[in-house]
Coordinates of C-alpha atoms in Angstrom, one line a residue:
Chain A
M208 CA -96.2 68.1 -106.4
S209 CA -99.8 67.1 -106.0
T210 CA -101.7 67.4 -102.8
T211 CA -102.1 63.6 -102.5
V212 CA -98.4 63.0 -102.8
K213 CA -97.6 65.7 -100.3
R214 CA -100.1 64.3 -97.8
L215 CA -98.7 60.8 -98.4
V216 CA -95.2 62.0 -97.7
A217 CA -96.3 63.9 -94.6
V218 CA -98.1 60.8 -93.2
L219 CA -95.2 58.6 -94.0
L220 CA -92.8 60.8 -92.3
G221 CA -95.1 61.2 -89.3
V222 CA -95.6 57.4 -88.9
L223 CA -92.0 56.7 -89.3
G224 CA -91.1 59.3 -86.9
L225 CA -93.5 58.1 -84.3
V226 CA -92.4 54.5 -84.6
L227 CA -88.7 55.3 -84.5
G228 CA -89.1 57.8 -81.7
I229 CA -91.3 55.7 -79.5
G230 CA -89.2 52.6 -80.3
G231 CA -85.9 54.4 -79.6
L232 CA -87.1 55.7 -76.3
W233 CA -88.4 52.3 -75.3
F234 CA -85.0 50.7 -76.1
V235 CA -83.2 53.5 -74.3
A236 CA -85.3 52.8 -71.2
H237 CA -84.6 49.1 -71.3
L238 CA -81.0 49.0 -72.4
G239 CA -79.7 51.8 -70.2
G240 CA -76.5 53.8 -70.8
S241 CA -74.4 50.6 -71.0
G242 CA -76.5 49.0 -73.8
I243 CA -77.3 45.8 -71.8
A244 CA -80.2 43.7 -73.1
T245 CA -81.3 41.4 -70.4
F246 CA -83.7 38.5 -71.0
R247 CA -85.0 36.5 -68.1
T248 CA -87.2 33.5 -67.3
T249 CA -88.3 31.7 -64.2
L250 CA -87.5 28.0 -63.8
S251 CA -88.4 25.1 -61.7
G252 CA -87.0 21.6 -61.4
S253 CA -83.5 20.2 -61.5
E254 CA -83.1 19.4 -65.2
A255 CA -80.0 20.9 -66.9
I256 CA -80.4 24.0 -69.0
V257 CA -78.7 24.0 -72.4
I258 CA -78.2 27.4 -74.1
P259 CA -77.0 26.9 -77.8
P260 CA -75.0 29.2 -80.0
S261 CA -78.1 30.4 -81.8
V262 CA -78.9 32.3 -78.6
L263 CA -75.4 33.1 -77.3
N264 CA -73.3 33.9 -80.4
R265 CA -75.6 36.2 -82.4
V266 CA -73.8 39.4 -81.5
A267 CA -70.1 40.2 -81.3
A268 CA -70.4 41.3 -77.7
P269 CA -70.0 39.8 -74.2
V270 CA -72.8 37.6 -73.0
T271 CA -73.4 36.9 -69.4
V272 CA -75.4 33.9 -68.2
S273 CA -76.6 34.1 -64.6
V274 CA -78.5 31.3 -62.8
Q275 CA -80.2 31.3 -59.5
G276 CA -80.8 28.1 -57.6
S277 CA -83.1 27.3 -54.7
P278 CA -81.7 28.0 -51.1
G279 CA -78.8 25.7 -50.4
S280 CA -78.4 24.4 -53.9
A281 CA -75.0 24.0 -55.7
V282 CA -75.3 25.6 -59.1
W283 CA -72.8 24.7 -61.9
I284 CA -72.4 26.4 -65.2
G285 CA -70.0 25.5 -68.1
A286 CA -69.3 26.5 -71.7
S287 CA -67.9 24.3 -74.4
R288 CA -68.0 23.6 -78.1
P289 CA -71.6 22.8 -79.1
S290 CA -70.8 19.2 -80.1
D291 CA -69.0 18.6 -76.8
A292 CA -71.9 20.0 -74.8
T293 CA -74.2 17.6 -76.7
S294 CA -71.9 14.7 -75.9
A295 CA -71.5 15.7 -72.3
V296 CA -75.2 16.1 -71.7
G297 CA -76.0 12.9 -73.5
A298 CA -79.2 11.3 -72.4
A299 CA -79.5 13.5 -69.3
A300 CA -82.7 15.5 -68.9
D301 CA -82.3 19.0 -70.2
R302 CA -84.2 22.0 -71.3
Q303 CA -83.1 24.0 -74.3
V304 CA -83.3 27.8 -74.5
T305 CA -84.7 28.3 -78.0
G306 CA -84.7 32.1 -78.3
V307 CA -85.4 35.5 -76.8
D308 CA -88.5 37.8 -77.0
V309 CA -87.6 41.4 -77.2
S310 CA -91.2 42.5 -76.7
D311 CA -91.3 41.4 -73.1
W312 CA -87.5 40.7 -72.6
T313 CA -88.0 37.0 -71.8
L314 CA -86.3 33.8 -72.8
H315 CA -88.0 30.9 -74.6
V316 CA -87.3 27.6 -72.9
G317 CA -88.3 24.3 -74.3
T318 CA -89.8 21.4 -72.3
A319 CA -87.7 19.1 -70.3
G320 CA -86.4 15.7 -71.6
T321 CA -87.1 12.4 -69.9
G322 CA -83.6 11.5 -68.8
K323 CA -82.1 11.8 -65.3
A324 CA -80.5 15.0 -64.0
A325 CA -76.8 14.7 -64.1
S326 CA -73.5 16.3 -63.1
F327 CA -71.2 17.4 -65.9
A328 CA -68.5 19.2 -64.0
R329 CA -66.0 16.2 -64.3
A330 CA -66.2 16.1 -68.1
D331 CA -63.1 17.8 -69.5
V332 CA -64.8 19.5 -72.4
W333 CA -65.5 22.9 -70.8
H334 CA -63.7 26.0 -71.9
A335 CA -64.8 27.6 -68.7
Q336 CA -66.9 26.5 -65.7
E337 CA -68.0 27.9 -62.4
T338 CA -69.7 26.4 -59.4
D339 CA -71.2 28.2 -56.5
T340 CA -73.9 28.1 -53.9
E341 CA -77.3 29.2 -55.1
R342 CA -76.1 31.7 -57.8
V343 CA -73.5 31.5 -60.5
S344 CA -72.6 33.5 -63.6
L345 CA -70.4 33.0 -66.6
T346 CA -69.4 35.6 -69.2
L347 CA -68.6 34.6 -72.8
E348 CA -66.4 37.0 -74.7
Q349 CA -67.2 35.4 -78.1
A350 CA -63.5 34.6 -78.6
N351 CA -64.3 30.9 -78.6
A352 CA -67.7 31.1 -80.5
P353 CA -69.6 29.1 -81.2
E354 CA -70.2 27.9 -77.7
T355 CA -73.0 26.1 -75.8
V356 CA -73.6 26.8 -72.1
V357 CA -74.9 24.1 -69.9
V358 CA -76.4 24.8 -66.4
A359 CA -76.9 22.1 -63.8
V360 CA -77.9 22.0 -60.2
D361 CA -77.1 19.7 -57.3
K362 CA -79.1 19.4 -54.1
G363 CA -82.0 21.7 -55.2
S364 CA -83.6 23.2 -58.2
L365 CA -83.0 26.1 -60.6
T366 CA -85.3 29.1 -60.1
D367 CA -84.2 31.8 -62.4
L368 CA -82.2 32.2 -65.6
T369 CA -80.9 35.5 -67.0
I370 CA -78.9 36.2 -70.2
S371 CA -77.5 39.7 -70.7
F372 CA -76.0 40.9 -74.0
E373 CA -73.8 44.0 -73.5
R374 CA -73.3 46.2 -76.6
K375 CA -72.8 49.9 -75.9
A376 CA -73.7 50.7 -79.5
W377 CA -77.2 49.7 -78.8
F378 CA -77.7 52.6 -76.5
V379 CA -76.3 55.1 -79.0
Q380 CA -78.4 53.5 -81.8
S381 CA -81.5 53.8 -79.6
V382 CA -80.9 57.5 -78.9
V383 CA -80.1 58.2 -82.5
A384 CA -83.3 56.4 -83.5
A385 CA -85.3 58.4 -81.1
L386 CA -83.8 61.7 -82.4
I387 CA -84.4 60.7 -86.0
G388 CA -87.9 59.8 -85.1
L389 CA -88.5 63.1 -83.6
F390 CA -87.0 64.8 -86.6
L391 CA -89.2 62.8 -89.0
L392 CA -92.3 63.5 -87.0
L393 CA -91.6 67.2 -87.1
A394 CA -90.8 67.0 -90.8
G395 CA -94.2 65.2 -91.3
I396 CA -96.1 67.9 -89.4
L397 CA -94.4 70.7 -91.2
T398 CA -95.0 69.1 -94.6
W399 CA -98.7 68.7 -93.7
R400 CA -99.0 72.3 -92.5
L401 CA -97.2 73.6 -95.5
D402 CA -99.6 71.7 -97.7
L403 CA -102.6 73.1 -95.9
R404 CA -101.1 76.6 -96.2
S405 CA -100.4 76.3 -99.9
R406 CA -103.9 75.0 -100.5
G407 CA -105.3 77.9 -98.6
T408 CA -103.3 80.3 -100.7
S409 CA -104.1 78.7 -104.0
E410 CA -107.8 78.5 -103.2
G411 CA -107.7 82.2 -102.4
S412 CA -106.0 82.9 -105.8
R413 CA -108.6 80.8 -107.6
A414 CA -111.4 82.6 -105.8
A415 CA -109.9 86.0 -106.8
G416 CA -109.8 84.9 -110.5
S417 CA -113.4 83.5 -110.7
P418 CA -116.2 85.2 -112.7
V419 CA -118.1 86.0 -109.5
A420 CA -115.0 87.7 -108.0
R421 CA -114.4 89.6 -111.2
A422 CA -118.1 90.7 -111.2
R423 CA -117.7 91.8 -107.6
T424 CA -114.6 93.7 -108.5
E425 CA -116.2 95.3 -111.5
E426 CA -119.2 96.3 -109.3
G427 CA -116.9 97.8 -106.8
S428 CA -115.1 99.8 -109.5
E429 CA -118.3 101.3 -110.7
Chain B
M62 CA -119.8 64.7 -101.9
T63 CA -116.7 66.8 -101.5
P64 CA -115.7 65.7 -97.9
R65 CA -116.1 61.9 -98.8
G66 CA -114.1 62.4 -102.0
K67 CA -111.2 64.0 -100.0
S68 CA -111.1 61.3 -97.3
R69 CA -110.3 58.4 -99.7
P70 CA -106.8 59.5 -100.7
S71 CA -106.0 60.4 -97.1
R72 CA -107.0 56.9 -95.8
R73 CA -105.1 55.3 -98.7
A74 CA -102.1 57.4 -97.9
L75 CA -102.2 56.5 -94.2
V76 CA -102.5 52.7 -94.9
G77 CA -99.7 53.0 -97.4
A78 CA -97.4 54.8 -95.1
V79 CA -98.0 52.3 -92.3
A80 CA -97.2 49.5 -94.6
V81 CA -94.0 51.1 -95.9
A82 CA -92.9 51.9 -92.4
A83 CA -93.6 48.4 -91.1
T84 CA -91.6 46.9 -94.0
V85 CA -88.7 49.3 -93.6
L86 CA -88.5 48.8 -89.8
S87 CA -89.0 45.1 -89.5
G88 CA -88.2 43.4 -92.7
C89 CA -85.4 42.3 -95.0
G90 CA -82.8 41.6 -92.3
V91 CA -81.7 45.2 -92.5
G92 CA -82.7 45.8 -88.9
S93 CA -80.6 42.8 -87.7
A94 CA -77.6 44.1 -89.6
V95 CA -77.9 47.5 -88.1
V96 CA -78.1 46.3 -84.5
G97 CA -75.2 43.8 -85.0
V98 CA -77.2 40.6 -84.9
H99 CA -75.8 37.9 -87.1
P100 CA -76.2 34.1 -87.5
A101 CA -74.1 32.1 -85.0
P102 CA -70.8 30.9 -86.5
I103 CA -70.5 27.3 -87.6
E104 CA -68.5 25.0 -85.3
A105 CA -65.1 24.0 -86.7
T106 CA -64.8 20.2 -86.4
T107 CA -61.2 19.8 -87.4
A108 CA -59.5 22.1 -84.8
A109 CA -58.3 21.4 -81.3
P110 CA -61.3 20.5 -79.2
I111 CA -60.7 22.8 -76.2
T112 CA -59.0 26.1 -75.6
V113 CA -55.3 26.3 -74.6
D114 CA -56.3 27.8 -71.3
A115 CA -58.7 25.0 -70.6
A116 CA -56.1 22.4 -71.6
T117 CA -53.5 24.0 -69.3
R118 CA -55.9 23.9 -66.4
I119 CA -56.6 20.2 -67.1
V120 CA -53.0 19.3 -67.3
A121 CA -52.2 21.2 -64.1
R122 CA -55.1 19.5 -62.3
V123 CA -54.2 16.0 -63.5
L124 CA -50.5 16.4 -62.6
D125 CA -51.5 17.6 -59.1
E126 CA -53.9 14.7 -58.7
V127 CA -51.2 12.3 -59.9
A128 CA -48.7 13.7 -57.4
G129 CA -51.3 13.3 -54.6
A130 CA -52.1 9.8 -55.7
R131 CA -48.5 8.8 -55.9
A132 CA -48.0 9.9 -52.3
M133 CA -50.8 7.7 -51.0
K134 CA -50.1 4.2 -49.8
G135 CA -51.9 0.9 -49.7
A136 CA -55.3 0.1 -51.4
K137 CA -56.3 3.7 -51.2
G138 CA -53.2 4.7 -53.1
V139 CA -53.9 2.0 -55.8
A140 CA -57.4 3.3 -56.2
A141 CA -56.3 6.9 -56.4
R142 CA -53.7 6.1 -59.0
K143 CA -56.1 4.2 -61.1
A144 CA -58.5 7.1 -61.1
V145 CA -56.0 9.5 -62.5
M146 CA -53.6 7.4 -64.6
N147 CA -53.6 4.6 -67.1
G148 CA -51.3 3.0 -69.6
A149 CA -47.5 3.3 -69.2
A150 CA -47.9 6.0 -66.6
L151 CA -50.0 3.8 -64.3
A152 CA -47.7 0.9 -64.7
F153 CA -44.7 3.0 -64.0
A154 CA -46.3 4.6 -60.9
E155 CA -47.5 1.2 -59.6
A156 CA -44.0 -0.2 -60.0
A157 CA -42.5 2.7 -58.2
A158 CA -45.0 2.4 -55.4
K159 CA -44.2 -1.3 -55.1
V160 CA -40.4 -0.7 -55.0
S161 CA -40.9 2.2 -52.5
P162 CA -40.7 5.9 -52.9
S163 CA -37.0 5.9 -52.0
T164 CA -36.1 4.2 -55.3
T165 CA -37.7 6.9 -57.4
G166 CA -35.1 9.4 -58.4
A167 CA -35.2 13.1 -57.8
D168 CA -35.8 13.7 -61.5
E169 CA -38.6 11.1 -61.6
P170 CA -41.1 12.8 -64.0
L171 CA -44.4 12.1 -62.1
T172 CA -43.2 13.9 -59.0
V173 CA -42.4 17.1 -60.9
A174 CA -44.8 19.9 -60.0
S175 CA -44.2 22.9 -62.2
E176 CA -46.5 25.0 -64.4
P177 CA -47.3 22.9 -67.4
E178 CA -47.1 24.1 -70.9
V179 CA -49.5 22.6 -73.5
L180 CA -47.6 21.6 -76.7
A181 CA -50.4 20.0 -78.7
M182 CA -53.9 18.6 -78.7
S183 CA -55.5 16.0 -80.8
K184 CA -57.7 17.5 -83.4
G185 CA -61.4 16.9 -84.1
V186 CA -64.6 16.5 -82.1
G187 CA -64.4 12.8 -81.5
W188 CA -62.9 10.7 -78.8
P189 CA -60.4 9.5 -77.7
R190 CA -58.6 12.8 -77.2
A191 CA -55.1 13.6 -76.1
I192 CA -53.1 16.6 -74.7
L193 CA -49.4 16.7 -75.1
A194 CA -47.8 18.9 -72.4
T195 CA -44.4 19.6 -70.9
T196 CA -43.1 20.6 -67.5
L197 CA -39.7 21.8 -66.4
D198 CA -38.4 20.8 -63.0
P199 CA -36.5 24.0 -61.9
K200 CA -34.4 22.0 -59.4
S201 CA -33.0 19.3 -61.7
N202 CA -33.7 21.3 -64.9
V203 CA -35.2 18.2 -66.4
Q204 CA -37.9 18.7 -69.0
S205 CA -40.7 16.0 -69.1
L206 CA -43.2 15.2 -71.7
H207 CA -46.7 14.2 -70.6
V208 CA -49.6 12.7 -72.6
L209 CA -53.1 12.9 -71.1
T210 CA -56.0 11.1 -72.7
S211 CA -59.7 11.2 -72.4
A212 CA -61.6 8.2 -73.7
A213 CA -65.1 9.8 -73.8
A214 CA -67.0 13.0 -73.0
A215 CA -68.0 11.8 -69.6
Q216 CA -64.5 10.6 -68.7
P217 CA -62.0 13.2 -67.6
F218 CA -58.4 13.3 -68.8
V219 CA -55.9 11.0 -67.1
L220 CA -52.2 10.8 -67.3
T221 CA -51.2 8.1 -69.9
A222 CA -47.5 8.7 -70.3
S223 CA -44.9 10.8 -68.6
V224 CA -41.3 10.7 -69.8
P225 CA -38.3 12.8 -69.0
M226 CA -36.5 14.2 -72.0
L227 CA -33.0 13.2 -72.6
Q228 CA -30.2 15.7 -72.2
G229 CA -29.7 17.7 -75.3
A230 CA -32.8 16.3 -77.0
A231 CA -35.4 18.4 -78.6
L232 CA -39.0 17.8 -79.8
P233 CA -39.5 18.9 -83.4
G234 CA -42.2 21.4 -84.2
L235 CA -45.8 20.4 -83.6
P236 CA -48.8 22.0 -85.4
K237 CA -50.3 25.1 -83.9
I238 CA -52.0 24.1 -80.7
T239 CA -55.4 25.5 -81.7
Q240 CA -55.3 23.6 -85.0
G241 CA -54.7 20.3 -83.2
T242 CA -52.6 17.5 -84.3
E243 CA -53.7 14.1 -85.7
F244 CA -53.3 10.8 -84.1
V245 CA -51.3 8.4 -86.3
A246 CA -51.9 4.6 -86.2
P247 CA -48.7 2.8 -84.9
D248 CA -48.5 0.7 -88.0
D249 CA -49.0 3.6 -90.4
G250 CA -45.6 4.3 -91.9
E251 CA -46.7 6.3 -94.9
G252 CA -44.2 9.2 -95.4
L253 CA -42.0 8.0 -92.6
V254 CA -38.6 6.3 -92.5
L255 CA -40.2 3.5 -90.4
A256 CA -43.7 2.8 -89.1
P257 CA -43.9 3.9 -85.5
A258 CA -44.5 0.4 -84.2
A259 CA -41.6 -0.9 -86.3
A260 CA -39.4 2.0 -85.0
L261 CA -40.1 1.0 -81.4
A262 CA -39.3 -2.6 -82.1
A263 CA -36.1 -1.7 -83.9
Y264 CA -35.0 0.6 -81.1
A265 CA -35.7 -2.2 -78.5
K266 CA -33.6 -4.6 -80.5
A267 CA -30.9 -2.0 -81.0
I268 CA -30.4 -1.5 -77.2
A269 CA -30.5 -5.2 -76.3
F270 CA -27.3 -6.7 -74.7
P271 CA -25.0 -8.3 -75.3
K272 CA -26.2 -8.8 -78.9
P273 CA -27.9 -5.7 -80.1
T274 CA -29.5 -5.7 -83.6
A275 CA -28.4 -2.6 -85.3
N276 CA -30.7 -0.9 -87.7
A277 CA -29.5 1.7 -90.2
K278 CA -32.7 3.7 -89.7
V279 CA -32.4 3.8 -85.9
S280 CA -29.9 5.8 -83.9
T281 CA -28.7 4.6 -80.6
A282 CA -26.4 7.6 -80.0
D283 CA -28.8 9.1 -77.5
G284 CA -28.0 9.4 -73.8
F285 CA -30.3 6.6 -72.7
A286 CA -29.0 4.0 -75.1
T287 CA -25.3 4.9 -74.6
S288 CA -25.7 4.9 -70.8
L289 CA -27.5 1.6 -70.8
A290 CA -24.8 0.0 -73.0
A291 CA -22.0 1.4 -70.8
S292 CA -23.8 0.2 -67.6
A293 CA -24.3 -3.3 -69.1
A294 CA -20.7 -3.5 -70.2
A295 CA -19.5 -2.4 -66.7
Q296 CA -21.7 -5.1 -65.1
K297 CA -20.5 -7.7 -67.5
K298 CA -17.0 -6.8 -66.7
A299 CA -17.7 -6.9 -62.9
L300 CA -19.3 -10.3 -63.2
G301 CA -16.5 -11.6 -65.2
A302 CA -16.6 -15.4 -65.6
L303 CA -19.0 -15.8 -62.7
A304 CA -22.2 -14.9 -64.5
N305 CA -23.6 -13.8 -67.9
L306 CA -25.8 -10.7 -68.3
T307 CA -28.5 -10.2 -70.9
L308 CA -30.8 -7.2 -71.4
S309 CA -33.9 -8.0 -73.5
P310 CA -36.3 -5.1 -74.1
T311 CA -39.7 -5.9 -75.6
V312 CA -42.3 -3.4 -76.8
V313 CA -45.8 -3.3 -75.2
P314 CA -47.6 -2.5 -78.5
E315 CA -51.0 -1.5 -77.0
Q316 CA -49.4 1.4 -75.1
T317 CA -48.2 3.2 -78.2
M318 CA -49.4 6.7 -79.0
V319 CA -48.3 8.6 -82.1
F320 CA -48.7 12.3 -82.9
R321 CA -48.0 14.0 -86.2
L322 CA -45.4 16.7 -86.4
V323 CA -45.3 19.7 -88.6
D324 CA -42.6 18.3 -90.9
G325 CA -44.6 15.2 -91.6
G326 CA -42.7 13.1 -89.0
V327 CA -44.2 11.7 -85.8
V328 CA -43.4 11.6 -82.2
V329 CA -44.0 8.2 -80.7
F330 CA -44.7 7.5 -77.0
G331 CA -44.1 3.8 -76.4
R332 CA -43.5 1.4 -73.6
M333 CA -40.9 -1.3 -73.3
N334 CA -40.5 -4.0 -70.7
R335 CA -36.9 -4.9 -70.2
L336 CA -35.9 -8.2 -68.8
D337 CA -32.4 -8.1 -67.2
R338 CA -31.2 -11.6 -66.6
I339 CA -28.0 -12.6 -64.7
T340 CA -27.2 -16.3 -65.1
L341 CA -24.6 -17.7 -62.8
T342 CA -21.9 -19.9 -64.3
D343 CA -20.5 -23.0 -62.7
K344 CA -17.8 -20.9 -61.2
A345 CA -20.2 -19.0 -59.0
K346 CA -21.9 -20.4 -55.9
E347 CA -24.2 -17.5 -55.3
V348 CA -24.6 -13.8 -56.0
T349 CA -25.7 -11.2 -53.5
I350 CA -28.7 -9.2 -54.7
P351 CA -28.5 -5.4 -54.3
P352 CA -31.0 -4.1 -51.7
T353 CA -33.1 -2.3 -54.3
Y354 CA -33.7 -5.5 -56.3
A355 CA -33.9 -7.6 -53.1
K356 CA -37.0 -5.7 -52.0
V357 CA -38.8 -6.5 -55.2
I358 CA -37.5 -10.1 -55.5
G359 CA -38.0 -11.0 -51.9
K360 CA -34.6 -12.6 -51.6
S361 CA -31.1 -11.4 -50.9
K362 CA -29.2 -14.1 -52.7
A363 CA -29.4 -16.1 -55.9
T364 CA -27.7 -19.3 -56.7
K365 CA -28.6 -19.9 -60.3
A366 CA -30.2 -16.9 -61.9
L367 CA -31.5 -13.4 -61.2
E368 CA -34.2 -11.8 -63.3
V369 CA -35.6 -8.3 -63.0
V370 CA -38.2 -6.6 -65.2
S371 CA -38.1 -2.8 -65.7
I372 CA -40.7 -0.6 -67.2
V373 CA -39.1 1.6 -69.8
P374 CA -41.3 4.4 -71.3
V375 CA -39.6 5.9 -74.3
V376 CA -40.3 8.8 -76.7
L377 CA -39.0 8.4 -80.3
V378 CA -39.1 10.8 -83.1
V379 CA -39.6 9.1 -86.5
P380 CA -38.8 11.6 -89.3
P381 CA -39.8 11.4 -93.0
Q382 CA -36.1 10.9 -93.8
G383 CA -33.1 10.2 -91.7
K384 CA -32.9 8.2 -88.5
V385 CA -35.3 7.4 -85.7
T386 CA -34.0 9.0 -82.5
A387 CA -34.9 8.7 -78.9
I388 CA -35.7 12.1 -77.2
G389 CA -37.0 10.8 -73.9
A390 CA -36.7 7.7 -71.7
A391 CA -37.0 6.5 -68.1
E392 CA -36.9 3.2 -66.4
Q393 CA -38.5 1.8 -63.3
L394 CA -37.8 -1.5 -61.7
A395 CA -41.1 -3.4 -61.6
A396 CA -40.6 -7.1 -60.7
G397 CA -38.0 -9.8 -60.3
K398 CA -37.3 -13.2 -59.2
A399 CA -34.2 -15.2 -58.2
Q400 CA -33.3 -18.8 -58.3

């Protein structure tokens, strides 16, 4: 194997190892032993929040949506079929959660519509719904996927939205990634060092077989 | 020269490695598959619209609200009943409230408060929607069928029909709840022995008195029809030559709901208004009106004729072949007049 190829392999292994190792450790630190990925955003205003299946139903694992309202507010949360949620929300003002950002564990929330804030609790389209003072949570087990979650507030405003995905395998995968990364990094370093050593040995051999070396050897023998 | 010449392949190797690593770690969707992230499933638009648990909660809530509304009196009671009922169920409840609670029997379906069981839901994402449920009164052992409907997303379910099942009657198999069952138009008789609307009309004519119109495709061997015929015959005998009795049921077509069964047949929830008329002959001077009727009519005696109207919700099964049979029925005195 040529020196260039050996070096390329060593660098590749090292970079892969570093990326996997650092990434794995970073995920372990954020996911914890339970493998819970939590995304959060701060809110203001009383418009309803709509969380579509493209956010909620992307993993076969329980998803918990938690909402915090202002002091004294009555916060309501409900889950239904996507088309039912659209019908129930109708022309009411709402903001759509469009995605998550793993780099900073935040939720992407669109801008509010122009309708009026509304109450949806009386609509009989919800698979599950909860109402409580200031803070309410709802866990979707994915059995009824796809589902849309709608959040509304009465007598106050929404201040915080959190979505947690719980998948224990993520913790294990993160640890495995970190270990594989460490292994690859070590393999890269070893490959590089072996290359250097073999180069040193071969240069020494070449030096011993050169005319100058032979002349020195002959001089020595005389 | 030598150091510069050696640094070129090293830099190239580093850049190449980073590129490969970035591609492997971020691209091609492999990462998503490894961590279990997949596209959200597509919504099924032909199944039942809500879960069985949610439907059961809705039925329990509505039946509780109905029981509460039926216990209320005056204008407040009227408003409460209108908020949670419509169709035949509302007409039945209003008539019962008018006559007074004492006239509603112990097995009256709307007063039953037991754990409901959802039997079927209308399929699809549109409106109106319906839930077909049943309750069993542990005291009387009477099973009742309830139909709840929702006209729009913003309108909660209300009780539209509530009918006790006849003794020994059984509801044929309905499609799996989660699959949903389809609404059938009352005049759609395709694949049926009779169109649902025609079946109701034929049944109404078949239980008329004293001249029923028999229909070979409609059975009147059920408990309700036989009991009605026996009661009318007994009254006629008691009245003798003093008066003539007629029973004239008519269908209220706009309050018909039809659900498809597994075997291709349908279950029909209909409402009839039955006019019972007693016409005195020349041999009678007057007839004393029973207290139950007198309260509705406002008189205690009649000298020429007595008319009472009863609301009669019925449940018929219309099969693909065979005879139309009644599996549920009730009656409630609603109005009357005397001359």
